[in-house]
Tab-separated table of N, CA and C in Angstrom:
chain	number	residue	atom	x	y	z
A	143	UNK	N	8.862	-24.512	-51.945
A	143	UNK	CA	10.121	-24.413	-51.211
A	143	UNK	C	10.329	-25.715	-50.462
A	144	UNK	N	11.811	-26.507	-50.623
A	144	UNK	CA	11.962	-27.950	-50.091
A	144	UNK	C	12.018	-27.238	-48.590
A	145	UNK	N	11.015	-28.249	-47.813
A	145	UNK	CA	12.116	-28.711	-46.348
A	145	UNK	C	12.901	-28.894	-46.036
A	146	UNK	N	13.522	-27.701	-45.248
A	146	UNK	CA	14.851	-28.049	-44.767
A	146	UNK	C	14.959	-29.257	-43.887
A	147	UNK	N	14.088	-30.083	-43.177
A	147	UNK	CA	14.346	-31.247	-42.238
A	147	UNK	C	14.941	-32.240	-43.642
A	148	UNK	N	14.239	-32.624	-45.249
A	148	UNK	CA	14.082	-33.063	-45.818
A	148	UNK	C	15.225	-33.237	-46.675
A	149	UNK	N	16.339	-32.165	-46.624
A	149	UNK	CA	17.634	-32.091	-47.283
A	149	UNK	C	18.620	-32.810	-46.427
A	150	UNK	N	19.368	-33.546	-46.825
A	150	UNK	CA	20.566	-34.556	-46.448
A	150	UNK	C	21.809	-33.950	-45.977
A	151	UNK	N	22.554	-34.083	-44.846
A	151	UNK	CA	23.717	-33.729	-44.931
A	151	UNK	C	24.332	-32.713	-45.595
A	152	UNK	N	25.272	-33.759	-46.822
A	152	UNK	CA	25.442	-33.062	-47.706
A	152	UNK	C	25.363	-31.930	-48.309
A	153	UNK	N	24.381	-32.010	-48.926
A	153	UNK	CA	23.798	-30.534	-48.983
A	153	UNK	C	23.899	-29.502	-48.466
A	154	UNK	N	23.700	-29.437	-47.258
A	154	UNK	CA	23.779	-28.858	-46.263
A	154	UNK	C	25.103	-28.217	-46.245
A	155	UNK	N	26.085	-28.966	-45.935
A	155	UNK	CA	27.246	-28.429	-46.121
A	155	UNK	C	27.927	-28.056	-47.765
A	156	UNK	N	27.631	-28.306	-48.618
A	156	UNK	CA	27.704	-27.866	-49.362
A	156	UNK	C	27.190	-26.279	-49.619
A	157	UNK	N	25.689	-25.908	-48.977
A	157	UNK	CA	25.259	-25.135	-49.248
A	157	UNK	C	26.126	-23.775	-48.205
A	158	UNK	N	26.539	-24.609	-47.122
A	158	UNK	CA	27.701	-23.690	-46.268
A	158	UNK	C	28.547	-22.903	-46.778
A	159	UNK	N	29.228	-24.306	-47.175
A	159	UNK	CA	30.641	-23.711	-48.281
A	159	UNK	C	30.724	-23.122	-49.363
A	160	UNK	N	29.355	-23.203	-50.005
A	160	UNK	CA	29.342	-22.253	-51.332
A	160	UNK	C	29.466	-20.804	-50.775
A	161	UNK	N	28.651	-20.589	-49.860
A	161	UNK	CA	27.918	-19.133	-49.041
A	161	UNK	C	29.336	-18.966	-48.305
A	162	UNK	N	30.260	-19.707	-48.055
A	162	UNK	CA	31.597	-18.988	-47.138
A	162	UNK	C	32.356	-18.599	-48.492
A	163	UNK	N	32.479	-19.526	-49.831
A	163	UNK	CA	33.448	-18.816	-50.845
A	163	UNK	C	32.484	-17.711	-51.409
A	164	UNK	N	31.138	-17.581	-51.611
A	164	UNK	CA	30.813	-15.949	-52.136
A	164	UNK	C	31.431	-15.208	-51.261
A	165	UNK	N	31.289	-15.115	-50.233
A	165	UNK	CA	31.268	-14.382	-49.018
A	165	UNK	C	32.862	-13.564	-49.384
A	166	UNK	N	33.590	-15.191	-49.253
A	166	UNK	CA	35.515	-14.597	-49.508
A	166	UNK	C	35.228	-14.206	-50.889
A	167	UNK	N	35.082	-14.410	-52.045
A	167	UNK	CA	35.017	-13.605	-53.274
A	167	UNK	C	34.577	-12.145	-53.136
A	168	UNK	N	34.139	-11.913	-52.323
A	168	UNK	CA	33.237	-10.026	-52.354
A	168	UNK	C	34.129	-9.532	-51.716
A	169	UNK	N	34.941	-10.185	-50.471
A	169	UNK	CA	36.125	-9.752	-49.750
A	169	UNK	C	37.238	-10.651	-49.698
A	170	UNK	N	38.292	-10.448	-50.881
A	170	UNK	CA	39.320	-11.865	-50.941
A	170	UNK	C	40.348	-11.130	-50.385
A	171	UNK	N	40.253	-10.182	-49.807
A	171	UNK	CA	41.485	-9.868	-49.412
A	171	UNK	C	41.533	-9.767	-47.957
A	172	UNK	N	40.249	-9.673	-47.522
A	172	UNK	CA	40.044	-9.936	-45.760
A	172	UNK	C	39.562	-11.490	-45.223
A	173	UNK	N	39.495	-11.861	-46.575
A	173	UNK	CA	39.690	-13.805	-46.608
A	173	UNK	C	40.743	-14.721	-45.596
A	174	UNK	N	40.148	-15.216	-45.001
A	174	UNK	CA	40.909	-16.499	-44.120
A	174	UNK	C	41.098	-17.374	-45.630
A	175	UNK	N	41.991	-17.362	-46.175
A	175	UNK	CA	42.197	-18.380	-46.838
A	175	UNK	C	42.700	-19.684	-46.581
A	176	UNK	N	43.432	-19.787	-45.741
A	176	UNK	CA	43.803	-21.018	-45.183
A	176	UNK	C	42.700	-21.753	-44.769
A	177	UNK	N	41.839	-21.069	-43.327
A	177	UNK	CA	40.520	-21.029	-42.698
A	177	UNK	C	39.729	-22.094	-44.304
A	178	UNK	N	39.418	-21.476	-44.997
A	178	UNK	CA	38.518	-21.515	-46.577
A	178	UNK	C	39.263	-22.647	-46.885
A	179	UNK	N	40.468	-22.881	-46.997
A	179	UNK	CA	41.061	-24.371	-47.523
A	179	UNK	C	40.528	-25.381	-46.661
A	180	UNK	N	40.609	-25.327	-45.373
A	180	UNK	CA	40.561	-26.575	-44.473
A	180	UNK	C	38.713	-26.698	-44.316
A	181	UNK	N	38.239	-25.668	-44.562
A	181	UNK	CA	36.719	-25.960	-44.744
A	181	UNK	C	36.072	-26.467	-45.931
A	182	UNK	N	36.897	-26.396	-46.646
A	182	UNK	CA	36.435	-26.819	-48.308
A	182	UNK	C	36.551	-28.257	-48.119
A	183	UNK	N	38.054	-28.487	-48.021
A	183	UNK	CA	38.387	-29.881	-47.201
A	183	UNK	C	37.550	-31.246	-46.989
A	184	UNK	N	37.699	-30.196	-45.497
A	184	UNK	CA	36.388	-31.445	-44.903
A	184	UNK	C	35.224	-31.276	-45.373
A	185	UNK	N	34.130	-29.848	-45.819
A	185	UNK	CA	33.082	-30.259	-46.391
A	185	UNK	C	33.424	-31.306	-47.573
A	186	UNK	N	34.228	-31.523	-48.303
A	186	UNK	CA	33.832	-32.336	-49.324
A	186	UNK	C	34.005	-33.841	-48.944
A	187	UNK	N	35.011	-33.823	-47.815
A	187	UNK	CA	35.178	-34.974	-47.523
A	187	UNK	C	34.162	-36.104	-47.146
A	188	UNK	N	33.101	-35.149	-46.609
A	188	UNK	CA	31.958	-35.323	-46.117
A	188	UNK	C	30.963	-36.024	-47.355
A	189	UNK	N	31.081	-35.546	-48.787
A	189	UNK	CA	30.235	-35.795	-49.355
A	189	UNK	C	30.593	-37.383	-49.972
A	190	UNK	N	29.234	-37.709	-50.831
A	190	UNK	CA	29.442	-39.114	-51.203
A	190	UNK	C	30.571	-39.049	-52.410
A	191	UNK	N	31.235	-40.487	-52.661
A	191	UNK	CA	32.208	-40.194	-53.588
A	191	UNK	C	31.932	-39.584	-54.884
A	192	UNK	N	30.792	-39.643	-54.961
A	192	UNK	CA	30.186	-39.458	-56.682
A	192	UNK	C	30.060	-37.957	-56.548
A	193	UNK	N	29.999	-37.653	-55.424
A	193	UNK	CA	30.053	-36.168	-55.708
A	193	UNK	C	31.087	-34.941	-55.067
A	194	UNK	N	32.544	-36.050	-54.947
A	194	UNK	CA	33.394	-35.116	-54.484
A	194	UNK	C	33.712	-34.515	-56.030
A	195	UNK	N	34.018	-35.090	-56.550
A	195	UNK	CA	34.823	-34.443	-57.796
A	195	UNK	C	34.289	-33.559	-58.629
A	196	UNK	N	33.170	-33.542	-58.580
A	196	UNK	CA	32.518	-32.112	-59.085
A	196	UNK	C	32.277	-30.821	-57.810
A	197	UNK	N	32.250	-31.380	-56.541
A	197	UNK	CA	32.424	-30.559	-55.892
A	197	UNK	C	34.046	-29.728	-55.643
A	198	UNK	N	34.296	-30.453	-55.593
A	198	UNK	CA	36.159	-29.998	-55.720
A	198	UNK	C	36.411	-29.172	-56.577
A	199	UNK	N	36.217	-29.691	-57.789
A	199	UNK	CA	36.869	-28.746	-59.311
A	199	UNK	C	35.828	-27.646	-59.043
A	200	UNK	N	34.769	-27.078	-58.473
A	200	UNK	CA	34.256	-26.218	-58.404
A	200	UNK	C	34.937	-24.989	-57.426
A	201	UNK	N	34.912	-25.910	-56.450
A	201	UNK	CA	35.997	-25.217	-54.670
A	201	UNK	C	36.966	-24.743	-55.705
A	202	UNK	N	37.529	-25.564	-56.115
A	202	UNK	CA	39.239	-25.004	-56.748
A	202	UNK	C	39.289	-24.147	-57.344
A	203	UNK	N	38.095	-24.066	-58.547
A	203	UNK	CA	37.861	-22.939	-59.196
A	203	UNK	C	37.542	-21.358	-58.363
A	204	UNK	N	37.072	-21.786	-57.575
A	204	UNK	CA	36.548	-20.624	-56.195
A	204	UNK	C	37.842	-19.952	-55.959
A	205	UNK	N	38.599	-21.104	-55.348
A	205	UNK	CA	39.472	-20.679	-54.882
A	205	UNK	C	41.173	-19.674	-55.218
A	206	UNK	N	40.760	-20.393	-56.417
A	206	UNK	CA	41.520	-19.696	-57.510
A	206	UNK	C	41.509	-18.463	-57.665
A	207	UNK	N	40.107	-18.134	-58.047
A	207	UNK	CA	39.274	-16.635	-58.109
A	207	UNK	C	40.066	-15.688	-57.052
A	208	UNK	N	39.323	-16.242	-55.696
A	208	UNK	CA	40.037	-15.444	-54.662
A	208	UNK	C	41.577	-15.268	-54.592
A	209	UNK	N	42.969	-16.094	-54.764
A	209	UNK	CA	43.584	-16.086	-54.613
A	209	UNK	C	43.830	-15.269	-55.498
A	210	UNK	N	43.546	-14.807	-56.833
A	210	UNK	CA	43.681	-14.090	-58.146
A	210	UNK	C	43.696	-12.913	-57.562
A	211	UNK	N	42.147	-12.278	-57.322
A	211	UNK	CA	42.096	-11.311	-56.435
A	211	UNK	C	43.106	-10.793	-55.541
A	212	UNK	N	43.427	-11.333	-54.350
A	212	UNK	CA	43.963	-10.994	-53.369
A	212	UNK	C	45.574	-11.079	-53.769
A	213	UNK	N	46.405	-11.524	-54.925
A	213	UNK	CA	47.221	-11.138	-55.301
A	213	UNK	C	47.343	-10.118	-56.281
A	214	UNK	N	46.637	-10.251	-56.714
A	214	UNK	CA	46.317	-8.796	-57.967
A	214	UNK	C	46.502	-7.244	-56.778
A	215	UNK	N	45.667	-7.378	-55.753
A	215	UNK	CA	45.724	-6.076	-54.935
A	215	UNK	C	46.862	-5.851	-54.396
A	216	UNK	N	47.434	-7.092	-54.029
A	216	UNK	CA	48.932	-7.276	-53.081
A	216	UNK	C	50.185	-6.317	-54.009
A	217	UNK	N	49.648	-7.271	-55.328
A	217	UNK	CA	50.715	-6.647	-56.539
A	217	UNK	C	50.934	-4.784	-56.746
A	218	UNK	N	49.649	-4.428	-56.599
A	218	UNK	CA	49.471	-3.710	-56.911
A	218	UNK	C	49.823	-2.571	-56.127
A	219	UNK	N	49.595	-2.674	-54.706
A	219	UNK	CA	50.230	-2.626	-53.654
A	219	UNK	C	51.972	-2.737	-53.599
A	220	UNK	N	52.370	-3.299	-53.806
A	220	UNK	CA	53.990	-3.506	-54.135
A	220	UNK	C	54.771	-2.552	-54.675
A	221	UNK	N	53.660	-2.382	-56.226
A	221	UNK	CA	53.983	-1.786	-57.103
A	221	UNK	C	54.187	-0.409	-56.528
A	222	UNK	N	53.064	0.145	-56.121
A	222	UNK	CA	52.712	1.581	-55.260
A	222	UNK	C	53.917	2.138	-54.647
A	223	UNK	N	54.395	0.851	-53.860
A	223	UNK	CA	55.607	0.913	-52.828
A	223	UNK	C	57.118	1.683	-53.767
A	224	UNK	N	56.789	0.572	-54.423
A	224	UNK	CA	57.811	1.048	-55.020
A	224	UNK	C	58.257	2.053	-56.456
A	225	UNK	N	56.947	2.397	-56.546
A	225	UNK	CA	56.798	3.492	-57.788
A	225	UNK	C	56.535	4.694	-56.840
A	226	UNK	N	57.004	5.122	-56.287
A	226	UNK	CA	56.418	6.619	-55.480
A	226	UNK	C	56.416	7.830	-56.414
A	227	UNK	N	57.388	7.963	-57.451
A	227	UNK	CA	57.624	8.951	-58.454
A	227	UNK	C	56.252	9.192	-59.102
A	228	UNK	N	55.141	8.407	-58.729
A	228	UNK	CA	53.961	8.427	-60.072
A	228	UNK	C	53.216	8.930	-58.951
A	229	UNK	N	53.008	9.277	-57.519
A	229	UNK	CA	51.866	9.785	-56.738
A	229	UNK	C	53.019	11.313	-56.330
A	230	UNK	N	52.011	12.134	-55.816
A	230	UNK	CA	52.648	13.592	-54.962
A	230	UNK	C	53.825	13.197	-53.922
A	231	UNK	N	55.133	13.870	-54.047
A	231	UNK	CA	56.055	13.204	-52.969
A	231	UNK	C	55.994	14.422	-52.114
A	232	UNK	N	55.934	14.452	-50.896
A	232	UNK	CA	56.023	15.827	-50.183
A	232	UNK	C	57.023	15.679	-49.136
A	233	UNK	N	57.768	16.470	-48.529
A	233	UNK	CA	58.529	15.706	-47.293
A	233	UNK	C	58.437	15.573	-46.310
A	234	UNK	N	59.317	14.787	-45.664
A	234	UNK	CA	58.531	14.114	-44.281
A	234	UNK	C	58.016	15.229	-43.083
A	235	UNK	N	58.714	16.589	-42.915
A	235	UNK	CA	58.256	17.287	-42.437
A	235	UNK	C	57.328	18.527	-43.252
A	236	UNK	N	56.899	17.962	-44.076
A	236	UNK	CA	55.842	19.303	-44.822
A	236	UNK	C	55.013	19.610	-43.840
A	237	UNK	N	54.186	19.158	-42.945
A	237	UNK	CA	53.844	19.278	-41.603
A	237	UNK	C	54.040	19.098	-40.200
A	238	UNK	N	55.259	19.278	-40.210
A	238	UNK	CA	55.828	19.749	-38.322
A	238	UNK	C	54.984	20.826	-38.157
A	239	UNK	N	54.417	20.544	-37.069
A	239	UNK	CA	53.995	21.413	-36.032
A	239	UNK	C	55.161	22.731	-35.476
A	240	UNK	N	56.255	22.223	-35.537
A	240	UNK	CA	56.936	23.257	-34.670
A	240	UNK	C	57.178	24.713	-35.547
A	241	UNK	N	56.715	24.833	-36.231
A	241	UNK	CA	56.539	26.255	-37.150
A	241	UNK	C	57.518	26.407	-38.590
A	242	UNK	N	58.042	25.350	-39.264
A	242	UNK	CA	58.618	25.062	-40.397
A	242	UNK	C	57.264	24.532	-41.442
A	243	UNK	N	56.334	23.821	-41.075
A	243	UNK	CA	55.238	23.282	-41.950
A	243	UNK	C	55.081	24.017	-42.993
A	244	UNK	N	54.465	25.734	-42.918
A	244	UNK	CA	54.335	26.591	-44.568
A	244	UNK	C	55.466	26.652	-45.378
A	245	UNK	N	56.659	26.697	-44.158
A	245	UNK	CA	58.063	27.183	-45.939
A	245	UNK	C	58.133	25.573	-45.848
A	246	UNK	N	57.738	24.928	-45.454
A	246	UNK	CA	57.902	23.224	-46.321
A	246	UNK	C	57.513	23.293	-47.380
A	247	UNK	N	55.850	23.402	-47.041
A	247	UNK	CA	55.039	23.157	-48.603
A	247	UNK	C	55.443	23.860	-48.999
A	248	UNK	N	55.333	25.303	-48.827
A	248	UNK	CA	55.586	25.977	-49.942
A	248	UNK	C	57.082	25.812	-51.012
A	249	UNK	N	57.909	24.982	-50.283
A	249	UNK	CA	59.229	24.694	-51.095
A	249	UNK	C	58.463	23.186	-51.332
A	250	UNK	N	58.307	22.687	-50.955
A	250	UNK	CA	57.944	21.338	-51.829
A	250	UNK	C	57.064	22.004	-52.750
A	251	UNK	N	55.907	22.809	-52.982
A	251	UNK	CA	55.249	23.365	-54.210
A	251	UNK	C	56.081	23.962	-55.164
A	252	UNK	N	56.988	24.958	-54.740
A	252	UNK	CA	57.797	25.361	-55.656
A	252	UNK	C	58.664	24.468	-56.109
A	253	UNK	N	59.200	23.788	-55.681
A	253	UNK	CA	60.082	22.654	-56.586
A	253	UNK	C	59.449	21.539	-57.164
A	254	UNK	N	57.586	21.716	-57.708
A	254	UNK	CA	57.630	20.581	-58.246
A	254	UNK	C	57.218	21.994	-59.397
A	255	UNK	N	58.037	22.702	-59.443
A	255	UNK	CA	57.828	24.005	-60.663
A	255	UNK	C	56.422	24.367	-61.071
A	256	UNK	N	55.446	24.521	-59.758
A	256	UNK	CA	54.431	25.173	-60.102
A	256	UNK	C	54.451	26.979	-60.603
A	257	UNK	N	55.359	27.627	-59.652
A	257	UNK	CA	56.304	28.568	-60.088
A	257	UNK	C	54.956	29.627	-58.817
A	258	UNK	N	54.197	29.388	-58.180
A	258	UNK	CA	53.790	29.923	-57.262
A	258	UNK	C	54.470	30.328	-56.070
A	259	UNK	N	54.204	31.924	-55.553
A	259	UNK	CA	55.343	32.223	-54.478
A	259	UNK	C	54.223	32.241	-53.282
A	260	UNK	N	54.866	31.486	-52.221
A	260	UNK	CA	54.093	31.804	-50.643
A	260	UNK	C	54.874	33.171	-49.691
């Protein structure tokens, strides 16, 4: 196992920024992405020239990933919004408290023609 006194800079931060994009990949949707841009950033800025550009096209690729992610759920999400016909619609008072709640459901059950009487 290398010494950590023995590893350079670099590295170092490199090894940061890899461990902050797994981190946002397992959760891209509770991702600081912006946060994740400006750290990618300067870690690379940091590194020697010979090794920004493979560090970069890697970040980008990262970053990509996540952004994929976290629009894929968004989408999907959207979609939800606006497809309500495909989940149970019940109405807004199927549960008032003030003593209408059973002939709710039970008329929202009967009108999705289960043909059950309450």
């Amino acid at each position: 196992m290398p010494d950590s006194s023995m590893l350079s800079m670099p590295e170092i931060i490199q090894l940061t920024i890899w461990d902050r994009l797994d981190l946002a990949t397992t959760n891209s949707v509770g991702a600081d992405f912006l946060g994740l841009l400006t750290e990618v950033d300067e870690s690379i800025d940091r590194l020697l020239p010979e090794d920004k550009l493979e560090a970069a096209g890697e970040a980008i690729r990262r970053l990509g990933e996540i952004y994929a992610d976290r629009s894929a759920m968004q989408l999907s999400e959207i979609e939800y919004l606006f497809r309500p016909e495909q989940e149970p619609v019940m109405s807004l008072d199927a549960f008032d408290r003030r003593g209408g709640a059973q002939a709710s459901l039970c008329a929202t059950i009967n009108a999705g023609g289960s043909g059950a009487v309450y």
